[in-house]
DNA sequence: GTATCTTTGTGTCAATAAGACACTAAGATA
DNA sequence: TATCTTAGTGTCTTATTGACACAAAGATAC
């Protein structure tokens, strides 16, 4: 092995200027939950190579912005929503992943309260909520990106209170349980689940009942984000489901 | 909000061709453990802006390779080592992070058995093992990158058998415990730690004793990676420390 | 070869957490 | 008022975690 130069490229300003340059994009997996299953916001791809294929929401990154800022901008543009939970997952970099040339894409996922959100009418022929399990082949490597984000979500939702970003502010314990069951594809015991949740001490009992159901209405709760932050900063908390 | 175009940039070939392009690099946090503390392989930065600063091992990414390939190439170049544990952590993208222009850097960390590895004599005036805690200001945003990788390591080492990639193939239980204690900055109970490890059933008792210690020598073990893979694929395993 | 030194290696009990399990209570509707 | 549907609750068993102290093995010095 030769160390012929003894400097790495970064050290060398000239080599830097001649460096391979790349296009960078952000692709965003927008998850939503409608009470029945986990949904993803899917776009109809119009690019010639993948015309008609399902794709994620994504755009190229500008030189002047961070990736987080790009992801926020893209979400704002396509959903009109702001202040969503947003997390970087992984960079995808197969040189052949984009038919027009080298594009490295950084994947994010984000969580939306699906009930509070209506797809912009101007975009409604290009955007739809798809069931996670219904999606097969997609444009680019978006299927891989989606499933990579899904496994990250499955892991993180057990360690952090992400589930509450997918539910309405007021929710029932059964809705919460169903959410976990459908995201994790497991069954949970109702009583043990409730014991765990109430022992956490982070749910606020709103003393309100569910409306317009044709059976016994369930009690409504909300999640105490403030208390969660406090407990977490004091270090005496491990949220785990 | 205007949806004036109704297509995102990716769909549009012309816009793609005019897109902002970026330089992408990989920075690698190479962790090692010498029996006393967690070490990082540090390079002496020669770039004018950061002359003499500590930096991580990094290079620009080529157009023809994936990020994983770039990371492997960089590690191979600087350490001569191959087949190291390697994991992508996060992309760093502050537009001002590199003084020569826009460079997005993707951080990796990797694990080295420090005893099996000698720094190439040709590089030994530029490379050194530094104690994680001794490092302060570094070139670029490498201090942030280092600590981001460190927290990922701290989390992952409790869920996956990464510790064994930092130890010699034959190790004692006390070495293993010390490793966990110094990476996690916690104290562990000797008996409880051993109970947990032996209950995992993944250690091979080599029926050998430590050599050249001036006290009672400890028994040597090795980790049964094969059994780990089997158990993991059958799903009846949660490695957790 | 005996004494001393250093580090290794081991077991139990109490407290806490997790898992399994079935019926009554509440409100809606006919 | 009866019936339907879903909500909400408690106990027992088993598994896991945490706290804790001393004898055993080999190295070394005399």
Coordinates of C-alpha atoms (C1' of nucleotides) in Angstrom, one line a residue:
Chain A
X1 CA 0.0 0.0 0.0
X2 CA 1.4 3.4 -1.0
X3 CA 1.1 6.5 1.1
X4 CA 2.4 8.4 -1.9
X5 CA 0.9 11.7 -1.1
X6 CA 0.9 11.6 2.7
X7 CA -1.9 14.1 2.8
X8 CA -5.6 13.3 2.4
X9 CA -7.6 15.2 -0.2
X10 CA -9.3 17.4 2.2
X11 CA -6.0 19.0 3.2
X12 CA -5.3 20.0 -0.4
X13 CA -7.2 23.1 -1.5
X14 CA -6.6 22.4 -5.2
X15 CA -7.9 18.9 -5.1
X16 CA -10.8 20.2 -3.2
X17 CA -11.7 22.5 -6.0
X18 CA -11.5 19.8 -8.6
X19 CA -13.5 17.4 -6.5
X20 CA -16.3 15.3 -7.7
X21 CA -19.5 17.0 -7.0
X22 CA -22.8 15.5 -6.3
X23 CA -26.4 16.4 -6.1
X24 CA -28.0 15.9 -2.7
X25 CA -31.7 15.4 -2.1
X26 CA -33.9 14.8 0.9
X27 CA -36.6 12.2 0.9
X28 CA -39.3 12.3 3.5
X29 CA -41.4 9.5 4.7
X30 CA -44.5 11.2 6.2
X31 CA -46.3 8.8 8.5
X32 CA -49.8 9.2 9.6
X33 CA -52.3 7.0 11.5
X34 CA -56.0 7.0 10.8
X35 CA -57.2 4.7 13.5
X36 CA -56.8 1.5 11.5
X37 CA -53.3 1.3 10.2
X38 CA -50.1 3.1 9.6
X39 CA -50.2 5.3 6.5
X40 CA -47.6 7.0 4.4
X41 CA -48.0 10.2 2.3
X42 CA -47.3 9.1 -1.3
X43 CA -46.8 11.1 -4.4
X44 CA -47.4 10.3 -7.9
X45 CA -44.1 10.4 -9.7
X46 CA -44.1 12.4 -12.9
X47 CA -40.5 11.9 -13.9
X48 CA -40.3 10.1 -17.3
X49 CA -38.3 7.1 -15.9
X50 CA -40.8 6.4 -13.2
X51 CA -44.0 7.9 -14.5
X52 CA -47.0 6.7 -12.5
X53 CA -44.9 5.1 -9.8
X54 CA -45.4 5.8 -6.2
X55 CA -42.7 8.0 -4.7
X56 CA -41.9 9.7 -1.4
X57 CA -41.9 13.4 -1.0
X58 CA -38.5 14.8 -1.8
X59 CA -36.5 17.6 -3.3
X60 CA -33.0 18.7 -4.0
X61 CA -31.1 20.4 -1.2
X62 CA -30.1 24.0 -1.7
X63 CA -26.5 25.0 -1.0
X64 CA -27.5 27.5 1.6
X65 CA -29.5 25.2 3.9
X66 CA -28.9 22.4 6.2
X67 CA -30.5 19.0 5.6
X68 CA -32.9 19.6 8.5
X69 CA -33.9 22.9 6.9
X70 CA -34.4 21.3 3.6
X71 CA -36.6 18.6 5.1
X72 CA -38.7 21.3 6.8
X73 CA -39.0 23.3 3.7
X74 CA -40.1 20.3 1.7
X75 CA -42.7 19.2 4.2
X76 CA -44.0 22.7 4.4
X77 CA -44.2 22.9 0.7
X78 CA -46.1 19.7 0.2
X79 CA -48.2 19.5 3.3
X80 CA -48.5 23.0 4.4
X81 CA -47.5 21.8 7.9
X82 CA -44.9 23.1 10.2
X83 CA -43.5 22.0 13.5
X84 CA -43.8 18.3 12.7
X85 CA -41.7 15.7 14.4
X86 CA -38.8 15.1 12.0
X87 CA -35.9 12.8 12.3
X88 CA -32.9 12.1 10.0
X89 CA -32.5 8.4 9.3
X90 CA -29.9 7.5 6.8
X91 CA -28.2 8.5 3.6
X92 CA -28.8 6.5 0.4
X93 CA -26.0 6.6 -2.0
X94 CA -26.0 3.8 -4.6
X95 CA -24.5 5.5 -7.7
X96 CA -27.2 4.0 -9.8
X97 CA -30.1 5.0 -7.6
X98 CA -31.2 7.9 -9.8
X99 CA -31.5 7.6 -13.5
X100 CA -30.4 11.2 -14.2
X101 CA -27.1 10.9 -12.4
X102 CA -25.4 10.8 -9.1
X103 CA -27.8 11.9 -6.4
X104 CA -27.2 11.1 -2.7
X105 CA -30.5 11.2 -0.8
X106 CA -30.8 11.7 2.9
X107 CA -33.9 10.1 4.3
X108 CA -36.1 11.6 7.0
X109 CA -39.3 10.5 8.5
X110 CA -41.9 12.7 10.0
X111 CA -45.1 12.2 12.0
X112 CA -48.5 13.8 11.2
X113 CA -51.8 13.9 13.0
X114 CA -53.8 12.7 10.0
X115 CA -57.1 14.0 11.3
X116 CA -55.9 17.6 11.6
X117 CA -54.6 17.6 8.1
X118 CA -56.3 17.9 4.7
X119 CA -54.4 17.4 1.6
X120 CA -54.2 20.7 -0.3
X121 CA -56.9 20.5 -3.0
X122 CA -54.4 21.7 -5.6
X123 CA -52.3 18.7 -4.9
X124 CA -54.9 16.1 -4.3
X125 CA -54.4 14.4 -7.6
X126 CA -50.7 13.9 -6.8
X127 CA -50.8 13.1 -3.1
X128 CA -52.5 10.4 -1.2
X129 CA -52.3 8.4 2.0
X130 CA -51.3 4.9 1.3
X131 CA -51.3 2.0 3.7
X132 CA -47.7 1.0 4.5
X133 CA -48.3 -2.6 3.6
X134 CA -50.1 -1.9 0.4
X135 CA -47.0 -0.3 -1.2
X136 CA -44.8 -2.5 -3.5
X137 CA -42.6 -1.3 -6.2
X138 CA -41.8 2.4 -5.9
X139 CA -39.8 5.0 -7.9
X140 CA -36.0 5.1 -7.3
X141 CA -35.0 3.2 -4.1
X142 CA -38.0 4.7 -2.3
X143 CA -39.2 1.3 -1.2
X144 CA -36.0 0.7 0.7
X145 CA -36.0 4.2 2.1
X146 CA -39.6 3.7 3.3
X147 CA -38.8 0.4 5.0
X148 CA -35.6 1.8 6.6
X149 CA -37.6 4.6 8.1
X150 CA -40.3 2.2 9.2
X151 CA -37.9 0.1 11.2
X152 CA -36.4 3.2 12.7
X153 CA -39.9 4.3 13.7
X154 CA -40.6 0.9 15.1
X155 CA -37.6 1.1 17.3
X156 CA -37.9 4.7 18.4
X157 CA -41.6 4.5 19.2
X158 CA -40.7 2.1 22.0
X159 CA -38.2 4.5 23.5
X160 CA -39.7 7.9 23.0
X161 CA -43.3 9.2 23.1
X162 CA -43.6 9.4 19.3
X163 CA -47.0 7.8 19.2
X164 CA -48.6 10.8 20.6
X165 CA -47.6 12.8 17.5
X166 CA -49.7 10.5 15.4
X167 CA -52.8 10.6 17.5
X168 CA -55.2 13.5 18.1
X169 CA -54.4 15.6 21.2
X170 CA -57.2 13.8 23.0
X171 CA -57.2 10.1 22.6
X172 CA -58.4 6.9 24.3
X173 CA -56.2 4.2 25.7
X174 CA -57.5 1.8 23.2
X175 CA -56.6 4.1 20.3
X176 CA -53.1 4.3 21.7
X177 CA -52.9 0.5 22.1
X178 CA -54.1 0.0 18.5
X179 CA -51.5 2.5 17.3
X180 CA -48.7 0.5 18.9
X181 CA -50.1 -2.8 17.8
X182 CA -50.4 -1.7 14.2
X183 CA -47.0 0.0 14.0
X184 CA -45.2 -2.8 15.7
X185 CA -47.3 -5.6 14.2
X186 CA -47.7 -7.3 17.5
X187 CA -50.6 -7.9 19.9
X188 CA -50.5 -6.3 23.4
X189 CA -52.4 -7.3 26.5
X190 CA -55.0 -4.6 27.3
X191 CA -54.5 -4.7 31.1
X192 CA -50.7 -4.9 31.0
X193 CA -50.6 -2.1 28.5
X194 CA -52.7 0.1 30.6
X195 CA -50.7 -0.7 33.7
X196 CA -47.5 0.3 32.0
X197 CA -48.9 3.5 30.7
X198 CA -50.5 4.6 33.9
X199 CA -47.3 3.7 35.8
X200 CA -45.4 6.1 33.6
X201 CA -47.5 8.9 35.1
X202 CA -47.4 10.9 31.9
X203 CA -51.0 10.7 30.8
X204 CA -53.5 13.4 31.8
X205 CA -57.0 12.1 32.5
X206 CA -59.2 14.7 30.8
X207 CA -62.4 13.6 32.5
X208 CA -64.1 13.7 29.2
X209 CA -65.7 10.9 27.2
X210 CA -65.4 10.0 23.6
X211 CA -68.3 11.4 21.5
X212 CA -70.5 9.8 18.8
X213 CA -69.7 6.2 19.2
X214 CA -72.6 3.7 19.3
X215 CA -71.4 1.9 22.4
X216 CA -69.9 2.7 25.8
X217 CA -67.6 5.7 25.2
X218 CA -64.0 5.6 26.4
X219 CA -62.3 8.1 28.5
X220 CA -60.1 10.7 26.8
X221 CA -56.5 11.3 27.8
X222 CA -53.7 13.6 26.6
X223 CA -50.0 13.2 26.9
X224 CA -48.1 15.5 29.3
X225 CA -45.2 16.6 27.2
X226 CA -44.1 19.1 29.7
X227 CA -43.8 16.6 32.5
X228 CA -42.0 14.3 30.1
X229 CA -39.4 16.9 29.4
X230 CA -38.9 17.6 33.1
X231 CA -38.6 14.0 34.1
X232 CA -36.3 13.4 31.2
X233 CA -34.0 16.3 32.0
X234 CA -33.8 15.1 35.6
X235 CA -32.8 11.7 34.3
X236 CA -35.4 9.8 36.3
X237 CA -37.3 8.3 33.4
X238 CA -37.0 5.6 30.9
X239 CA -40.0 5.7 28.6
X240 CA -40.3 2.2 27.3
X241 CA -43.1 0.3 25.8
Chain B
X1 CA -49.1 29.4 -0.3
X2 CA -48.6 28.9 -4.1
X3 CA -48.3 25.6 -5.7
X4 CA -47.4 27.4 -8.9
X5 CA -45.6 24.7 -10.6
X6 CA -47.3 21.6 -9.3
X7 CA -44.3 19.5 -9.9
X8 CA -41.3 19.1 -7.6
X9 CA -37.9 19.7 -8.9
X10 CA -36.9 16.1 -9.1
X11 CA -39.5 15.6 -11.8
X12 CA -38.0 18.2 -14.0
X13 CA -35.0 17.1 -15.9
X14 CA -33.9 20.6 -16.8
X15 CA -34.0 21.8 -13.2
X16 CA -32.1 18.7 -12.2
X17 CA -29.3 19.6 -14.6
X18 CA -29.0 23.1 -13.2
X19 CA -29.2 21.9 -9.6
X20 CA -26.9 23.1 -6.9
X21 CA -24.2 20.6 -6.5
X22 CA -22.4 19.8 -3.4
X23 CA -19.2 18.1 -2.3
X24 CA -19.8 15.1 -0.1
X25 CA -17.3 13.6 2.3
X26 CA -17.2 10.8 4.8
X27 CA -15.7 11.3 8.2
X28 CA -14.9 8.2 10.2
X29 CA -14.6 7.9 14.0
X30 CA -12.4 5.0 14.6
X31 CA -12.8 3.7 18.1
X32 CA -10.3 1.5 19.9
X33 CA -10.0 0.2 23.4
X34 CA -6.6 -0.3 25.1
X35 CA -7.8 -1.8 28.4
X36 CA -8.0 1.5 30.2
X37 CA -10.2 3.8 28.2
X38 CA -12.0 4.4 24.9
X39 CA -9.6 5.8 22.3
X40 CA -10.2 7.5 18.9
X41 CA -7.9 7.5 16.0
X42 CA -7.0 11.2 15.4
X43 CA -5.3 12.9 12.6
X44 CA -3.2 16.0 12.6
X45 CA -5.0 18.4 10.3
X46 CA -2.7 20.0 7.7
X47 CA -5.3 22.2 6.0
X48 CA -4.4 25.9 6.4
X49 CA -7.6 26.9 8.2
X50 CA -7.1 24.2 10.8
X51 CA -3.4 23.6 10.8
X52 CA -2.4 21.6 13.8
X53 CA -6.0 20.9 15.0
X54 CA -7.1 17.4 15.7
X55 CA -9.4 15.9 13.0
X56 CA -11.1 12.7 12.2
X57 CA -10.2 10.5 9.3
X58 CA -12.1 11.6 6.3
X59 CA -12.1 12.0 2.5
X60 CA -14.2 13.2 -0.3
X61 CA -16.6 10.7 -1.8
X62 CA -16.2 9.6 -5.4
X63 CA -19.0 9.7 -7.8
X64 CA -18.7 6.0 -8.5
X65 CA -19.0 4.7 -5.0
X66 CA -21.5 4.3 -2.2
X67 CA -20.9 6.0 1.1
X68 CA -20.2 2.6 2.7
X69 CA -17.6 1.9 0.0
X70 CA -16.1 5.3 0.6
X71 CA -15.9 4.7 4.3
X72 CA -14.2 1.3 3.7
X73 CA -11.8 2.8 1.3
X74 CA -10.9 5.6 3.7
X75 CA -10.3 3.2 6.5
X76 CA -8.3 0.9 4.4
X77 CA -6.2 3.8 3.2
X78 CA -5.4 5.2 6.6
X79 CA -5.3 2.1 8.8
X80 CA -4.6 -0.7 6.4
X81 CA -7.4 -2.6 8.0
X82 CA -10.3 -4.3 6.3
X83 CA -13.5 -5.9 7.5
X84 CA -14.0 -3.6 10.4
X85 CA -17.3 -3.1 12.0
X86 CA -18.6 0.1 10.3
X87 CA -21.8 2.0 10.8
X88 CA -23.3 5.1 9.3
X89 CA -24.5 7.6 11.9
X90 CA -25.6 10.9 10.5
X91 CA -25.1 13.5 7.9
X92 CA -23.7 16.9 8.9
X93 CA -24.7 19.7 6.7
X94 CA -24.2 23.1 8.2
X95 CA -23.5 25.3 5.1
X96 CA -20.6 26.9 7.1
X97 CA -19.0 23.8 8.4
X98 CA -16.2 23.7 5.9
X99 CA -14.2 26.8 5.1
X100 CA -13.6 26.0 1.5
X101 CA -17.3 25.7 0.6
X102 CA -20.3 23.6 0.9
X103 CA -19.4 20.1 2.0
X104 CA -21.9 17.7 3.5
X105 CA -20.2 15.1 5.5
X106 CA -21.6 11.7 6.4
X107 CA -20.3 10.3 9.7
X108 CA -19.4 6.7 10.3
X109 CA -17.9 5.0 13.3
X110 CA -15.8 1.9 13.2
X111 CA -14.4 -0.4 15.8
X112 CA -10.8 -1.6 15.9
X113 CA -9.0 -4.2 18.1
X114 CA -6.3 -1.8 19.1
X115 CA -3.8 -4.6 20.0
X116 CA -3.9 -6.2 16.6
X117 CA -3.1 -2.9 14.9
X118 CA 0.0 -0.9 14.6
X119 CA -0.1 2.6 13.0
X120 CA 1.7 2.6 9.7
X121 CA 5.2 4.0 10.4
X122 CA 4.8 6.3 7.4
X123 CA 1.8 7.8 9.0
X124 CA 2.8 7.8 12.6
X125 CA 3.5 11.5 12.7
X126 CA 0.0 12.3 11.6
X127 CA -2.1 9.6 13.3
X128 CA -2.4 8.9 17.0
X129 CA -4.8 7.3 19.4
X130 CA -6.3 9.9 21.7
X131 CA -8.4 9.3 24.7
X132 CA -12.0 10.3 24.0
X133 CA -12.2 12.6 27.0
X134 CA -9.0 14.4 26.3
X135 CA -10.2 15.9 23.0
X136 CA -11.5 19.4 23.0
X137 CA -11.6 21.8 20.1
X138 CA -11.2 20.0 16.8
X139 CA -11.1 20.9 13.1
X140 CA -14.4 21.6 11.3
X141 CA -17.3 20.2 13.3
X142 CA -15.4 17.1 14.1
X143 CA -16.0 17.5 17.8
X144 CA -19.8 17.3 17.3
X145 CA -19.3 14.4 14.9
X146 CA -17.2 12.5 17.4
X147 CA -19.8 13.0 20.2
X148 CA -22.6 12.1 18.0
X149 CA -20.9 8.8 17.1
X150 CA -20.0 8.3 20.7
X151 CA -23.6 8.5 21.8
X152 CA -24.6 6.1 19.0
X153 CA -22.0 3.7 20.2
X154 CA -23.1 4.0 23.8
X155 CA -26.6 3.1 22.7
X156 CA -25.8 0.3 20.3
X157 CA -23.3 -1.4 22.5
X158 CA -26.1 -2.3 24.8
X159 CA -28.2 -3.8 22.1
X160 CA -25.6 -5.5 19.9
X161 CA -22.4 -7.4 20.7
X162 CA -20.2 -4.6 19.5
X163 CA -17.9 -4.7 22.5
X164 CA -16.3 -7.9 21.2
X165 CA -15.0 -6.0 18.2
X166 CA -13.0 -3.8 20.5
X167 CA -11.4 -6.6 22.5
X168 CA -8.9 -9.2 21.5
X169 CA -10.5 -12.5 20.4
X170 CA -9.7 -14.0 23.7
X171 CA -10.7 -11.8 26.6
X172 CA -11.5 -12.1 30.3
X173 CA -14.8 -11.2 31.8
X174 CA -13.2 -8.4 33.7
X175 CA -11.8 -6.9 30.6
X176 CA -15.3 -7.1 29.1
X177 CA -16.8 -5.4 32.2
X178 CA -14.1 -2.7 32.2
X179 CA -14.9 -2.0 28.5
X180 CA -18.6 -1.5 29.2
X181 CA -17.9 0.6 32.2
X182 CA -15.5 2.9 30.4
X183 CA -17.7 3.3 27.3
X184 CA -20.8 3.9 29.2
X185 CA -19.2 5.8 32.1
X186 CA -21.1 3.8 34.6
X187 CA -20.2 1.2 37.2
X188 CA -21.4 -2.3 36.9
X189 CA -21.8 -5.0 39.6
X190 CA -19.3 -7.8 38.9
X191 CA -21.6 -10.6 39.9
X192 CA -24.7 -9.3 38.2
X193 CA -22.7 -8.5 35.1
X194 CA -21.4 -12.1 34.9
X195 CA -24.8 -13.5 35.5
X196 CA -26.2 -11.6 32.6
X197 CA -23.4 -12.6 30.3
X198 CA -23.4 -16.2 31.2
X199 CA -27.2 -16.3 30.9
X200 CA -26.9 -15.0 27.3
X201 CA -25.1 -18.3 26.5
X202 CA -23.0 -16.7 23.9
X203 CA -19.6 -16.9 25.5
X204 CA -17.2 -19.8 24.8
X205 CA -15.1 -20.8 27.8
X206 CA -11.7 -21.5 26.3
X207 CA -10.3 -23.3 29.3
X208 CA -7.3 -21.2 29.1
X209 CA -5.8 -18.7 31.5
X210 CA -4.5 -15.2 31.1
X211 CA -0.7 -15.2 30.7
X212 CA 1.9 -12.9 32.3
X213 CA -0.1 -11.2 35.0
X214 CA 1.5 -11.0 38.4
X215 CA -1.6 -12.3 40.3
X216 CA -4.2 -14.9 39.8
X217 CA -4.8 -15.2 36.1
X218 CA -8.4 -14.9 34.8
X219 CA -10.1 -17.4 32.5
X220 CA -10.3 -16.5 28.8
X221 CA -13.5 -16.5 26.8
X222 CA -14.4 -15.7 23.3
X223 CA -17.7 -14.6 21.8
X224 CA -19.7 -17.1 19.8
X225 CA -20.6 -14.9 16.8
X226 CA -22.0 -17.9 14.9
X227 CA -24.4 -18.8 17.7
X228 CA -25.4 -15.2 18.0
X229 CA -26.3 -15.0 14.3
X230 CA -28.3 -18.2 14.6
X231 CA -30.2 -17.2 17.6
X232 CA -30.8 -13.8 16.1
X233 CA -32.2 -15.2 12.9
X234 CA -34.5 -17.5 14.8
X235 CA -35.6 -14.4 16.7
X236 CA -35.2 -15.9 20.2
X237 CA -32.7 -13.4 21.4
X238 CA -32.5 -10.0 22.8
X239 CA -28.9 -9.1 23.5
X240 CA -29.1 -6.4 26.1
X241 CA -26.6 -5.2 28.7
Chain C
dG1 C1' 8.3 -23.9 50.7
dT2 C1' 5.8 -20.7 53.3
dA3 C1' 3.7 -16.4 53.8
dT4 C1' 1.9 -12.7 51.6
dC5 C1' 0.0 -10.1 47.9
dT6 C1' -3.3 -9.2 44.3
dT7 C1' -7.0 -10.2 41.7
dT8 C1' -10.5 -13.8 40.4
dG9 C1' -14.7 -16.0 40.9
dT10 C1' -18.9 -17.3 43.2
dG11 C1' -24.5 -17.4 45.7
dT12 C1' -28.6 -15.7 48.0
dC13 C1' -32.2 -13.0 49.2
dA14 C1' -35.4 -9.1 48.5
dA15 C1' -37.6 -6.0 45.4
dT16 C1' -39.4 -4.9 41.1
dA17 C1' -41.2 -5.8 36.6
dA18 C1' -43.6 -8.7 33.2
dG19 C1' -46.9 -12.0 31.6
dA20 C1' -51.2 -14.6 31.8
dC21 C1' -55.9 -14.4 32.4
dA22 C1' -62.0 -13.3 32.6
dC23 C1' -65.7 -10.7 34.1
dT24 C1' -68.5 -6.6 35.3
dA25 C1' -69.6 -1.7 34.1
dA26 C1' -71.3 1.9 31.1
dG27 C1' -73.5 4.0 27.6
dA28 C1' -76.1 3.4 22.8
dT29 C1' -79.8 1.5 20.5
dA30 C1' -84.1 -0.9 19.5
Chain D
dT1 C1' -86.5 -2.3 29.6
dA2 C1' -83.7 -5.5 27.3
dT3 C1' -79.9 -6.2 24.5
dC4 C1' -75.7 -5.0 22.3
dT5 C1' -71.0 -3.4 22.1
dT6 C1' -66.9 -1.9 23.8
dA7 C1' -64.6 -0.1 28.1
dG8 C1' -62.3 -0.8 32.2
dT9 C1' -60.5 -3.4 36.1
dG10 C1' -57.2 -7.0 39.8
dT11 C1' -54.5 -11.0 41.1
dC12 C1' -51.4 -14.5 40.9
dT13 C1' -47.2 -16.5 39.0
dT14 C1' -42.9 -16.1 37.0
dA15 C1' -38.8 -13.8 35.5
dT16 C1' -35.5 -10.1 36.1
dT17 C1' -32.8 -6.9 38.6
dG18 C1' -30.1 -5.0 42.3
dA19 C1' -27.6 -5.3 46.5
dC20 C1' -24.1 -7.4 49.0
dA21 C1' -18.9 -10.2 51.1
dC22 C1' -15.7 -13.7 51.2
dA23 C1' -12.9 -17.8 49.9
dA24 C1' -9.8 -19.5 46.0
dA25 C1' -5.9 -19.3 42.8
dG26 C1' -1.7 -18.2 41.2
dA27 C1' 2.5 -14.8 41.5
dT28 C1' 6.2 -13.1 44.1
dA29 C1' 9.3 -12.3 47.8
dC30 C1' 11.5 -14.0 51.6

